[in-house]
mmCIF file of C-alpha atoms and ligand atoms in Angstrom:
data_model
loop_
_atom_site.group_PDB
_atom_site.id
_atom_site.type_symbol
_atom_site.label_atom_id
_atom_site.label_comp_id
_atom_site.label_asym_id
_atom_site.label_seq_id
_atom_site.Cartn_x
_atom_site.Cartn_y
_atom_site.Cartn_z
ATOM 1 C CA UNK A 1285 0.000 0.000 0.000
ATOM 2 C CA UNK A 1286 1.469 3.444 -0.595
ATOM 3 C CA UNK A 1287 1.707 6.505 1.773
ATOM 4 C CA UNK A 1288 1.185 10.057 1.317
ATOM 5 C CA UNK A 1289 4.775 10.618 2.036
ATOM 6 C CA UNK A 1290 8.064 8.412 2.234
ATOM 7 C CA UNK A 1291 10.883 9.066 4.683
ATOM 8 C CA UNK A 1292 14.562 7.574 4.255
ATOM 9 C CA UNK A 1293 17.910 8.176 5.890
ATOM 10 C CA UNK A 1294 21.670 7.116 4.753
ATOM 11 C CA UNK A 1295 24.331 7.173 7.114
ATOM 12 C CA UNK A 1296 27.883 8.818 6.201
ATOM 13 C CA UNK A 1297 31.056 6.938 6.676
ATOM 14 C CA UNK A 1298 35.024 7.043 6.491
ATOM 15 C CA UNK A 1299 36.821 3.799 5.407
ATOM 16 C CA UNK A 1300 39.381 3.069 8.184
ATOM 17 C CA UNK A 1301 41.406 1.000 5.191
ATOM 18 C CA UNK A 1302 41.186 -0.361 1.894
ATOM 19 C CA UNK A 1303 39.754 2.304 -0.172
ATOM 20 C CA UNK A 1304 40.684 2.096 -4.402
ATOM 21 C CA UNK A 1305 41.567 -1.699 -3.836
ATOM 22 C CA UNK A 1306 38.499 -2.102 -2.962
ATOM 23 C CA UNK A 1307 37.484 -1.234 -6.435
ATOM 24 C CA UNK A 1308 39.702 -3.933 -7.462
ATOM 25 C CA UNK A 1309 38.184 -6.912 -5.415
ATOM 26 C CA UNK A 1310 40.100 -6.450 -2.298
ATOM 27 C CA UNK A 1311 38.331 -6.255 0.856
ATOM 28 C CA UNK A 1312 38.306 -2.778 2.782
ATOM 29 C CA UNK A 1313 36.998 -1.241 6.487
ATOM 30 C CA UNK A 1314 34.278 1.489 6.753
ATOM 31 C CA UNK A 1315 32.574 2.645 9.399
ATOM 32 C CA UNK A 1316 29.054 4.694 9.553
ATOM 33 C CA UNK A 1317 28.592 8.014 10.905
ATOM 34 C CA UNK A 1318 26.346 9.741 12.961
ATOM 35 C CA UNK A 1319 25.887 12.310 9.792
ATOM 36 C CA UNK A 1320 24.204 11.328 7.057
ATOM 37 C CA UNK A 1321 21.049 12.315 4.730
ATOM 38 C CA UNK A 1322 17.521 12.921 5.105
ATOM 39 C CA UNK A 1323 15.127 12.599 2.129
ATOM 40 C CA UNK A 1324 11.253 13.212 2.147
ATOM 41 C CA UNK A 1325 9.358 11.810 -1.045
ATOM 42 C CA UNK A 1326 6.114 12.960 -1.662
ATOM 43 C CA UNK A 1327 3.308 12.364 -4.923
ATOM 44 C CA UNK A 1328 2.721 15.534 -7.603
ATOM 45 C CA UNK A 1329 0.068 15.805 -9.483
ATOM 46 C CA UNK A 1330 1.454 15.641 -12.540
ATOM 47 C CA UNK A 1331 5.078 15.562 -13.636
ATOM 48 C CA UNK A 1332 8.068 16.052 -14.018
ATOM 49 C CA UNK A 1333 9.631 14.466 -10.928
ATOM 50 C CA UNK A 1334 11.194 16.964 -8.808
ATOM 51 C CA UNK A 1335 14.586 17.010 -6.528
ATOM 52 C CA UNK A 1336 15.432 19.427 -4.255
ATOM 53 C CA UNK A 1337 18.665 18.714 -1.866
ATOM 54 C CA UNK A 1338 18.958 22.304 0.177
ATOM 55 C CA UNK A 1339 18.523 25.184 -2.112
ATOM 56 C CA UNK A 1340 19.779 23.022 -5.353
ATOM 57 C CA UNK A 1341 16.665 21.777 -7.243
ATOM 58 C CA UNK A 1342 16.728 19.824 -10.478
ATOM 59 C CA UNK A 1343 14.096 18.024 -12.577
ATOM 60 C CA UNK A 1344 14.522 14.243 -13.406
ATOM 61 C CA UNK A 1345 16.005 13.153 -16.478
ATOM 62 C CA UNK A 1346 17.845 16.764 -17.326
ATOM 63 C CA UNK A 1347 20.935 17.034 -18.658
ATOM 64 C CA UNK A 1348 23.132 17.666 -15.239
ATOM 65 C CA UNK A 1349 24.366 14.620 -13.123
ATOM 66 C CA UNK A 1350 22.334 15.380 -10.864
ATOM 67 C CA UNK A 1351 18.976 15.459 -12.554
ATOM 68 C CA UNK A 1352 20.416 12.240 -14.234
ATOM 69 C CA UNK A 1353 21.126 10.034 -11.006
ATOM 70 C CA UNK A 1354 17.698 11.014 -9.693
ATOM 71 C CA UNK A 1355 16.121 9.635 -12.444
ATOM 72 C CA UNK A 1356 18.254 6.302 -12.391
ATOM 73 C CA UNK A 1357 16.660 5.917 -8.784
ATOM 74 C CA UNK A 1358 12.988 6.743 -10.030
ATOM 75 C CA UNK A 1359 13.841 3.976 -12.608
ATOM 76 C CA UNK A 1360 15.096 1.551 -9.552
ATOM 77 C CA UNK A 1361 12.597 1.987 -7.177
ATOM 78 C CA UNK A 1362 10.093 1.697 -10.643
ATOM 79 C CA UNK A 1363 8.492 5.131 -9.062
ATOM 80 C CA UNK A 1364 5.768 6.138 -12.149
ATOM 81 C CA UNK A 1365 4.295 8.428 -10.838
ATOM 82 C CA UNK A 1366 5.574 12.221 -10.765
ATOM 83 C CA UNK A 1367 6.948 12.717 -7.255
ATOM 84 C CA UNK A 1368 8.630 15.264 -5.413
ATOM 85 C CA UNK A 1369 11.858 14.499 -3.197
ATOM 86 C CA UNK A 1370 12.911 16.989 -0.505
ATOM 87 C CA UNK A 1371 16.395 15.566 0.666
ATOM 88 C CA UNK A 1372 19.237 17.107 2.582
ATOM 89 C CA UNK A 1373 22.759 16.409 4.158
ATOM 90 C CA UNK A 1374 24.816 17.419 7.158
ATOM 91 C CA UNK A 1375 28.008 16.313 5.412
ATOM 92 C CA UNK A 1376 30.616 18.037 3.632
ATOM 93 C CA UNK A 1377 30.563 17.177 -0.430
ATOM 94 C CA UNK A 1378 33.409 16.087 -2.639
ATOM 95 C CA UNK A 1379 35.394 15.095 0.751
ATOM 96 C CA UNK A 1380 35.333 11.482 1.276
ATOM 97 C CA UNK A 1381 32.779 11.409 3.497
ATOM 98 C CA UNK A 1382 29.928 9.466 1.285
ATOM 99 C CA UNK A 1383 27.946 12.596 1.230
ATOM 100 C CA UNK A 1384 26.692 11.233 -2.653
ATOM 101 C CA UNK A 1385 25.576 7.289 -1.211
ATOM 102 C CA UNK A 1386 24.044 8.787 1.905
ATOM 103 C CA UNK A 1387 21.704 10.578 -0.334
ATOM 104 C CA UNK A 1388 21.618 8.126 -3.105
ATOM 105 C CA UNK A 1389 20.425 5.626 -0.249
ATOM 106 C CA UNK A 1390 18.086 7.886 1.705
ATOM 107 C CA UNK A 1391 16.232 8.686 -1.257
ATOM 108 C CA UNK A 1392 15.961 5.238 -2.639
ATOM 109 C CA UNK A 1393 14.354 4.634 1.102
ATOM 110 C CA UNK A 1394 12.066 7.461 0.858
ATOM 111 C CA UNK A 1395 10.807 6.442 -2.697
ATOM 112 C CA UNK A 1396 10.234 2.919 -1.893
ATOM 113 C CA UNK A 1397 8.444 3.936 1.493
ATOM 114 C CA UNK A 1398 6.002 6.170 -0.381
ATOM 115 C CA UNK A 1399 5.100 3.083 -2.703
ATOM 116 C CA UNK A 1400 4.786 1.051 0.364
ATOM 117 C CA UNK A 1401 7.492 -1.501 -0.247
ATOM 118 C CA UNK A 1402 10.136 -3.105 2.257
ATOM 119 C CA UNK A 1403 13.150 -3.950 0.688
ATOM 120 C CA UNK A 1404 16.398 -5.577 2.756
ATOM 121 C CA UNK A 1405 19.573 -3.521 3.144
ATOM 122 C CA UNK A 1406 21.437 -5.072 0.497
ATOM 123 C CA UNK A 1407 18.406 -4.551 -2.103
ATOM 124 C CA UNK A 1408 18.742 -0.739 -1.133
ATOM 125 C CA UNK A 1409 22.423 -0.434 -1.414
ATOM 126 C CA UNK A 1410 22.113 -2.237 -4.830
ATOM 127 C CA UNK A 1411 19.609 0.358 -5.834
ATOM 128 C CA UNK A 1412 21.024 3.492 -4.353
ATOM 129 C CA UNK A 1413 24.321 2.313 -6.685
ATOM 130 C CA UNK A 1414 22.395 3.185 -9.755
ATOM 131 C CA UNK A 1415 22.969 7.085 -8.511
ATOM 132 C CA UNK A 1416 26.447 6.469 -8.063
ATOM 133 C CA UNK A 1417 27.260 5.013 -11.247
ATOM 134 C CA UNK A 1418 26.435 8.101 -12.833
ATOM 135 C CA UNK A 1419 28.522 10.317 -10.598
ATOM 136 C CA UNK A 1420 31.052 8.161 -9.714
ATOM 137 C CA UNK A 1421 31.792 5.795 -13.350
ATOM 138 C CA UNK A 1422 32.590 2.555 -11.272
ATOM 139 C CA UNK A 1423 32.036 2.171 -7.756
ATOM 140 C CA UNK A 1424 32.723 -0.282 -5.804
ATOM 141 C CA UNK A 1425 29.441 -0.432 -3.749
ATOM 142 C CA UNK A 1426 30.794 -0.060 -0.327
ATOM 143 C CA UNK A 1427 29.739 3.682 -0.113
ATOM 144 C CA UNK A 1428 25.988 2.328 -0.847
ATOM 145 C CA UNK A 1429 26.358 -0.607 1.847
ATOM 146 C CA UNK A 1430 27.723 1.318 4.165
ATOM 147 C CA UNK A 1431 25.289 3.985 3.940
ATOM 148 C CA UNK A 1432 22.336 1.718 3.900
ATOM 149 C CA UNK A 1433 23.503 -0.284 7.159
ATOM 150 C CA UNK A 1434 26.077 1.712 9.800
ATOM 151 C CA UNK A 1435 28.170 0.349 11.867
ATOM 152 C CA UNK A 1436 31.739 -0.972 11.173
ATOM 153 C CA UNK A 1437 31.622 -3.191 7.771
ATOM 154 C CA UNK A 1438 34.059 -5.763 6.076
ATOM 155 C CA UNK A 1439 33.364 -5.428 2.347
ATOM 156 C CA UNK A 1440 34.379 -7.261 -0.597
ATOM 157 C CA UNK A 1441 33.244 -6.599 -3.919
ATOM 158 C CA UNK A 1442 32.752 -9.897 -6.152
ATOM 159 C CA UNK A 1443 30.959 -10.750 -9.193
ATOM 160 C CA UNK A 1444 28.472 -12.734 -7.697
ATOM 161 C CA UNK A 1445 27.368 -9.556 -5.387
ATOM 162 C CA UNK A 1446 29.319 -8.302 -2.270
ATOM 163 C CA UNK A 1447 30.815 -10.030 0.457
ATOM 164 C CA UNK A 1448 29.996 -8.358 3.750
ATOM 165 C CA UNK A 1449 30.739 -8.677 7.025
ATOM 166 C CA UNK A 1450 29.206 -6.642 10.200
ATOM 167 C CA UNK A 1451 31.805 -6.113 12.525
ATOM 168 C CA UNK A 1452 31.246 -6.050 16.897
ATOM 169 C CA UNK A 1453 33.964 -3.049 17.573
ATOM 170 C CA UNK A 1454 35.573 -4.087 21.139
ATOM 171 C CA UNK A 1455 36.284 -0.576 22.153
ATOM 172 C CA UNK A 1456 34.950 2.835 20.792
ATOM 173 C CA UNK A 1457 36.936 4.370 18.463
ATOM 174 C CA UNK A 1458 37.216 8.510 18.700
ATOM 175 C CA UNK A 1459 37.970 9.377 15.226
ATOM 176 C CA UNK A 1460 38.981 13.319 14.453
ATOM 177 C CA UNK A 1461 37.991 13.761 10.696
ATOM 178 C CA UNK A 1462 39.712 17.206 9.819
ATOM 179 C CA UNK A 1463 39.112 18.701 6.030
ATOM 180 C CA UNK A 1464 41.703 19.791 3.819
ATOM 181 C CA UNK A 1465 40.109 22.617 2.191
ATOM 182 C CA UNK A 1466 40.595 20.764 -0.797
ATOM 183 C CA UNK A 1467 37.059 19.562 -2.739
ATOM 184 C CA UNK A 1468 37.868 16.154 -4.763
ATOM 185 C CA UNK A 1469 36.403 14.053 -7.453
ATOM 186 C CA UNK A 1470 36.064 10.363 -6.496
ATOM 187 C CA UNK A 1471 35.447 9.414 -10.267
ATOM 188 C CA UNK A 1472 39.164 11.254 -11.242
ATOM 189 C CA UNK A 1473 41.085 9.713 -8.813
ATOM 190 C CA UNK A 1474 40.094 6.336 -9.461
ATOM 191 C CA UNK A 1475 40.785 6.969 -13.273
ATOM 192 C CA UNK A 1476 43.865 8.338 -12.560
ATOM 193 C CA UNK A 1477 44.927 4.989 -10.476
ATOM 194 C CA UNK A 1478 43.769 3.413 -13.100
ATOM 195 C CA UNK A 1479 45.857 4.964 -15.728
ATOM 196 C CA UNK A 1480 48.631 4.342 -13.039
ATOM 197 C CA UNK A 1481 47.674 0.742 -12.857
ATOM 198 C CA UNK A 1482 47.830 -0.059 -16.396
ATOM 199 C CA UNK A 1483 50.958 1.404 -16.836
ATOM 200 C CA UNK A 1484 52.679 0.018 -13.959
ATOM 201 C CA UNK A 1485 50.454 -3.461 -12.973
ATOM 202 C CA UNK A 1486 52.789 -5.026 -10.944
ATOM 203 C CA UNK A 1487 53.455 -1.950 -8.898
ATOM 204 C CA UNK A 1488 49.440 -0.979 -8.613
ATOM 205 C CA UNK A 1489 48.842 -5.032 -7.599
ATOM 206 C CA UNK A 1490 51.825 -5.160 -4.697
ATOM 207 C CA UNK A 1491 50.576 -2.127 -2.844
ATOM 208 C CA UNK A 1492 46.825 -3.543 -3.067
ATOM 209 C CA UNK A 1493 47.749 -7.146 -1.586
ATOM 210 C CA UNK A 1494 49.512 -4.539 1.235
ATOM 211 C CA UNK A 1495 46.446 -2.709 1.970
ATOM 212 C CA UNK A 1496 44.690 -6.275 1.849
ATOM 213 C CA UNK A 1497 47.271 -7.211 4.536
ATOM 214 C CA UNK A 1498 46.667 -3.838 6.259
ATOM 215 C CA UNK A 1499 42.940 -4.423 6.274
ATOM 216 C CA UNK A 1500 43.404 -8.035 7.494
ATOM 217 C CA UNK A 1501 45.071 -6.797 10.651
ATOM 218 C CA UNK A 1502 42.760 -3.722 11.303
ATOM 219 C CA UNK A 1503 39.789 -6.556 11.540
ATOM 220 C CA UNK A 1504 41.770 -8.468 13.909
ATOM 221 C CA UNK A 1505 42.863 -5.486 15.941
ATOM 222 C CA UNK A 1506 38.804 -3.960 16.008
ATOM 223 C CA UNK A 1507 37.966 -7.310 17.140
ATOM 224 C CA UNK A 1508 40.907 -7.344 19.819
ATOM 225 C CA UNK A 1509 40.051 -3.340 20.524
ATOM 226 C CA UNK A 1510 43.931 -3.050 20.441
ATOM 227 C CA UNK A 1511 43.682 1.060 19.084
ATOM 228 C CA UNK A 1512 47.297 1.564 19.276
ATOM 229 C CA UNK A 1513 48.059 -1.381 16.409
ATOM 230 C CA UNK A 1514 44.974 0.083 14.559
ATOM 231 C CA UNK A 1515 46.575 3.513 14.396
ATOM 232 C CA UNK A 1516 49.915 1.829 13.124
ATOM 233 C CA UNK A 1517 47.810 0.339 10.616
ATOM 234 C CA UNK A 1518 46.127 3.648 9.439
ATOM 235 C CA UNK A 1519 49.453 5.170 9.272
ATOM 236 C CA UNK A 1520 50.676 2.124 7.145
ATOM 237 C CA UNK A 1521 47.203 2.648 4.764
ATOM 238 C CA UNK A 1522 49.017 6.373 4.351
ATOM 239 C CA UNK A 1523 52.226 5.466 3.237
ATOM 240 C CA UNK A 1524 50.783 3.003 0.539
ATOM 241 C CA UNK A 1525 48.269 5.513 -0.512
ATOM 242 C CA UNK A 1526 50.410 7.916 -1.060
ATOM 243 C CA UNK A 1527 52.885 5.508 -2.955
ATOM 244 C CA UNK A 1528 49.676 5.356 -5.241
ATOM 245 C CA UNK A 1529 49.507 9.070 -6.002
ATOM 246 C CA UNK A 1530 46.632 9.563 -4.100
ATOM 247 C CA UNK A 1531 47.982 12.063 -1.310
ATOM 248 C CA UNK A 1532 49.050 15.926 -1.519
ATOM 249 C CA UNK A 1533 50.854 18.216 0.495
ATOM 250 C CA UNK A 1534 48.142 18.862 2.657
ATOM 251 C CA UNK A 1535 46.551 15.554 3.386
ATOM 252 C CA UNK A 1536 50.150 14.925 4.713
ATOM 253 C CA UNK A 1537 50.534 18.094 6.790
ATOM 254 C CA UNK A 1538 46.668 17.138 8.381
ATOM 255 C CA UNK A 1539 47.992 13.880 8.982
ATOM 256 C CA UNK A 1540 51.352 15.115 10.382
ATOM 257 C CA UNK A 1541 48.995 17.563 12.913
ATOM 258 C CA UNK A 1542 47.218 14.769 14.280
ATOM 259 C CA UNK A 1543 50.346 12.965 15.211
ATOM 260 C CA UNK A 1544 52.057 15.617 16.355
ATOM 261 C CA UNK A 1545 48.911 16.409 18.593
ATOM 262 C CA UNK A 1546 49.298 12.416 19.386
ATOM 263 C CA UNK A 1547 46.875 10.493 16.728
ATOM 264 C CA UNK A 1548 47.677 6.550 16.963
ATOM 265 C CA UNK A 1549 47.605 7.408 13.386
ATOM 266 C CA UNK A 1550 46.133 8.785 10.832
ATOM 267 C CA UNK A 1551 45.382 8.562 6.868
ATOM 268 C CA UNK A 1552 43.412 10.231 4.078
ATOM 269 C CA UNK A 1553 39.677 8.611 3.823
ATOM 270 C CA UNK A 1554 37.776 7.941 0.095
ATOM 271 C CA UNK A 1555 38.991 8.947 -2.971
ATOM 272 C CA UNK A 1556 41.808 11.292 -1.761
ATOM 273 C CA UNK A 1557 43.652 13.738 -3.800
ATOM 274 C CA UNK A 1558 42.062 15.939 -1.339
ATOM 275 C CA UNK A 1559 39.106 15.473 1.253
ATOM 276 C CA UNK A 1560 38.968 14.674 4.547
ATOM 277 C CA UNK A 1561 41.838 12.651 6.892
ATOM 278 C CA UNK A 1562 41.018 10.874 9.455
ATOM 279 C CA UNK A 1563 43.155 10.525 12.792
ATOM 280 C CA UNK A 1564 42.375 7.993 15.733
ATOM 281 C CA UNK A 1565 42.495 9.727 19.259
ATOM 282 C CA UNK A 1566 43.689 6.843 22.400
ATOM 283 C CA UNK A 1567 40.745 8.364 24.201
ATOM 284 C CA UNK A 1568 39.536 12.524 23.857
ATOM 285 C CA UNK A 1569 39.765 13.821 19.849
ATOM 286 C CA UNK A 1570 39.730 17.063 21.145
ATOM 287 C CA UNK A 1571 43.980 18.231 21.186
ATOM 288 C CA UNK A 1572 43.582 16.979 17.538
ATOM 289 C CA UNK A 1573 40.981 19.272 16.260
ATOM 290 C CA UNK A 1574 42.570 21.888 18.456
ATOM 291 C CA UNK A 1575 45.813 21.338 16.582
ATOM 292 C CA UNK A 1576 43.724 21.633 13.198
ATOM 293 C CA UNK A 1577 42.151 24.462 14.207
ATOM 294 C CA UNK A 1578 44.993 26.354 14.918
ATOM 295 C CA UNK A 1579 46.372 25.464 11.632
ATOM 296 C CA UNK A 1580 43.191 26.603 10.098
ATOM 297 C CA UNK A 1581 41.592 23.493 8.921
ATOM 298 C CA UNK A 1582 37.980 22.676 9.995
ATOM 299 C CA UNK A 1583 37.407 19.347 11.236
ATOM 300 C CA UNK A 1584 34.915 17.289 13.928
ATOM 301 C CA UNK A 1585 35.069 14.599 16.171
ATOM 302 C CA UNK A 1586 32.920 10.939 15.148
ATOM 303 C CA UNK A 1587 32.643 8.365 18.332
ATOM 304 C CA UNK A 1588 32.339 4.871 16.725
ATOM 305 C CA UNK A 1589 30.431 2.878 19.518
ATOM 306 C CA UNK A 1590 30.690 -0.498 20.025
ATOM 307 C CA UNK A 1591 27.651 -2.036 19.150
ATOM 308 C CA UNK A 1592 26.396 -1.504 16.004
ATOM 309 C CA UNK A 1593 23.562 0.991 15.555
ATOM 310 C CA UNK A 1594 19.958 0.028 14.024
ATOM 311 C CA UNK A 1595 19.083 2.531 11.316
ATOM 312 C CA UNK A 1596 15.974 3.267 12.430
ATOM 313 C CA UNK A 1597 17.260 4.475 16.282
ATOM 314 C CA UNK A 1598 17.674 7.411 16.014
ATOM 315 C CA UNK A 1599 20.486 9.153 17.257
ATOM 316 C CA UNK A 1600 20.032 11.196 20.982
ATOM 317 C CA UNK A 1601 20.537 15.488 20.664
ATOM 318 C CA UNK A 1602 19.353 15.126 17.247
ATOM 319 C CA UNK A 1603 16.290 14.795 15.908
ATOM 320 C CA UNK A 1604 16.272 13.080 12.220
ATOM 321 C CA UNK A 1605 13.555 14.823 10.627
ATOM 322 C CA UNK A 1606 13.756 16.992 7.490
ATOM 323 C CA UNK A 1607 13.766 20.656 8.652
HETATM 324 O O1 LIG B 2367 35.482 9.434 -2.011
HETATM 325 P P1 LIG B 2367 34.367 8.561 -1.569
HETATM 326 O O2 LIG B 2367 33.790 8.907 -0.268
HETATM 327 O O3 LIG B 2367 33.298 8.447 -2.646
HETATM 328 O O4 LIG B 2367 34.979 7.067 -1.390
HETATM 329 C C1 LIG B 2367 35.431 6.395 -2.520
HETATM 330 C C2 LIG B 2367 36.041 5.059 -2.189
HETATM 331 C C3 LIG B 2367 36.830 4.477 -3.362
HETATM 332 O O5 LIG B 2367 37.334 3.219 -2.923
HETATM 333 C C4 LIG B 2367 37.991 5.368 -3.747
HETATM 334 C C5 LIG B 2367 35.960 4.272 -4.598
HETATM 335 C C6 LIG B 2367 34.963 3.130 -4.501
HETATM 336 O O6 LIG B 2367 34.063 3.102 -5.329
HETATM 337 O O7 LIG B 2367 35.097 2.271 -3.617
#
């Protein structure tokens, strides 16, 4: 049965380790954040279908990315009727965050809810990746899964669907996720490792079994809650990254801040070439984003609990309804 309107959310998320080799087949570590997107879908009475995301607005089907990727998801969620979709985000674009899948997925939510149909989480995240294809060229999917679910996931992209695997975190984790003032497009770094790859394969192939390695040992030291090998490991996930081409001057002086202001360790977070880093605290983030702050670079602290959140809970201070 449908409703008048449809509500969704999607969760934002760093990956702790294994991002581009995850595009690759490799597994990699992401965990959900308290941020995320909102989206509202309700019916018009006649069309076209309408998306508005803050004070952007765009019709479906027209000729920006945008107006394209909505459509895709009116197409997935086989929405025929002319709807209107108020959505909107609390997450920084273009910065490795998953701002694009947390929408993606809360609108795919929000469209099936108004048509009255329950879908699983990996039937949304396999939707919602229709919107990323178009912004993103080839994506792995773990920006959709981990947007659609929360919590701490292993993922492995395979041919036969994903391989994923919901993590219990032993002890919190108290990221700082500090912004280099640098927007960055997922799509051209992943072309440009690409390019990279084919010209140097065997190169491109030992650093990804590395990060496998890396990613591996960050399971085993979440599961253990043994933070100060998970920093090593992040700072590790850096050095390979970087080898990759995938760093700049100031994801490695954000970095360098955190440990100086005594990160465990700390790494870029998504596509890179840019974006956000993230650095894990032993206990307070707060000397971190003091250090960043100083330096000029705006940043904000993301407690990882333990147990892994439902998506419907809620979250407490916040309320998650569209404003
Ligand atoms: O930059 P983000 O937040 O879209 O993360 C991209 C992660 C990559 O591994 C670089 C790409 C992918 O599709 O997995």
């Amino acid at each position: 049965m449908g409703k008048e309107r449809g509500h969704g959310r999607g969760f934002g998320k760093v990956i702790l380790l294994g991002e581009h080799s995850v595009v690759y087949g490799h597994p990699a570590l992401a965990v959900g954040l308290d941020r995320g997107a909102l989206a509202e879908a309700t019916h018009l009475d006649d069309g076209p279908s309408q998306l508005s995301i803050g004070s952007w607005s765009t019709e479906a089907d027209s000729e920006s990315d945008l107006g394209l990727a909505f459509a895709a998801l009116l197409r997935e969620t086989a929405t025929t009727r002319a709807v209107h979709v108020r959505a909107q985000t609390d997450l920084l674009a273009s910065a490795g965050l998953g701002c694009s899948a947390a929408l993606a997925v809360a609108i795919t939510r929000a469209l099936l809810s108004l048509r009255g149909i329950e879908a699983t989480q990996a039937d949304i995240a396999a939707r919602a990746l229709a919107w990323e294809k178009v912004f993103h060229g080839n994506p792995s999917g773990i920006d959709t899964n981990i947007a659609t679910r929360g919590g701490c996931l292993l993922f492995e992209r395979a041919h036969d669907g994903p391989r994923i695997e919901a993590l219990p975190i032993r002890a919190p984790l108290h990221l700082a996720i500090g912004y280099t003032g640098q927007p960055a497009s997922t799509r051209a770094m992943v072309e440009g490792l690409a390019r990279l790859r084919a010209r140097k394969p065997e190169m491109v192939e030992k650093s990804f079994e590395d990060l496998s390695s890396l990613v591996g040992n960050a399971k085993l030291a979440l599961l253990a809650g043994d933070l100060v090998g998970l920093g090593q490991l992040l700072d590790l996930g850096q050095m390979l990254l970087s080898g990759l081409m995938l760093s700049t001057p100031e994801i490695e002086r954000v970095c360098k801040l955190a440990r100086d202001a005594g990160a465990l360790g700390a790494k870029l977070t998504g596509g890179g070439g840019g974006g956000c880093v993230i650095a894990l605290a032993e206990s307070s983030p707060e000397p971190i984003l003091d250090a960043w702050a100083q330096a000029g670079f705006s940043s904000f602290a993301a407690e990882i609990a333990p147990a892994t959140r439902p998506i419907d809970a809620g979250r407490e201070g916040k309320e998650w309804t569209l404003r």
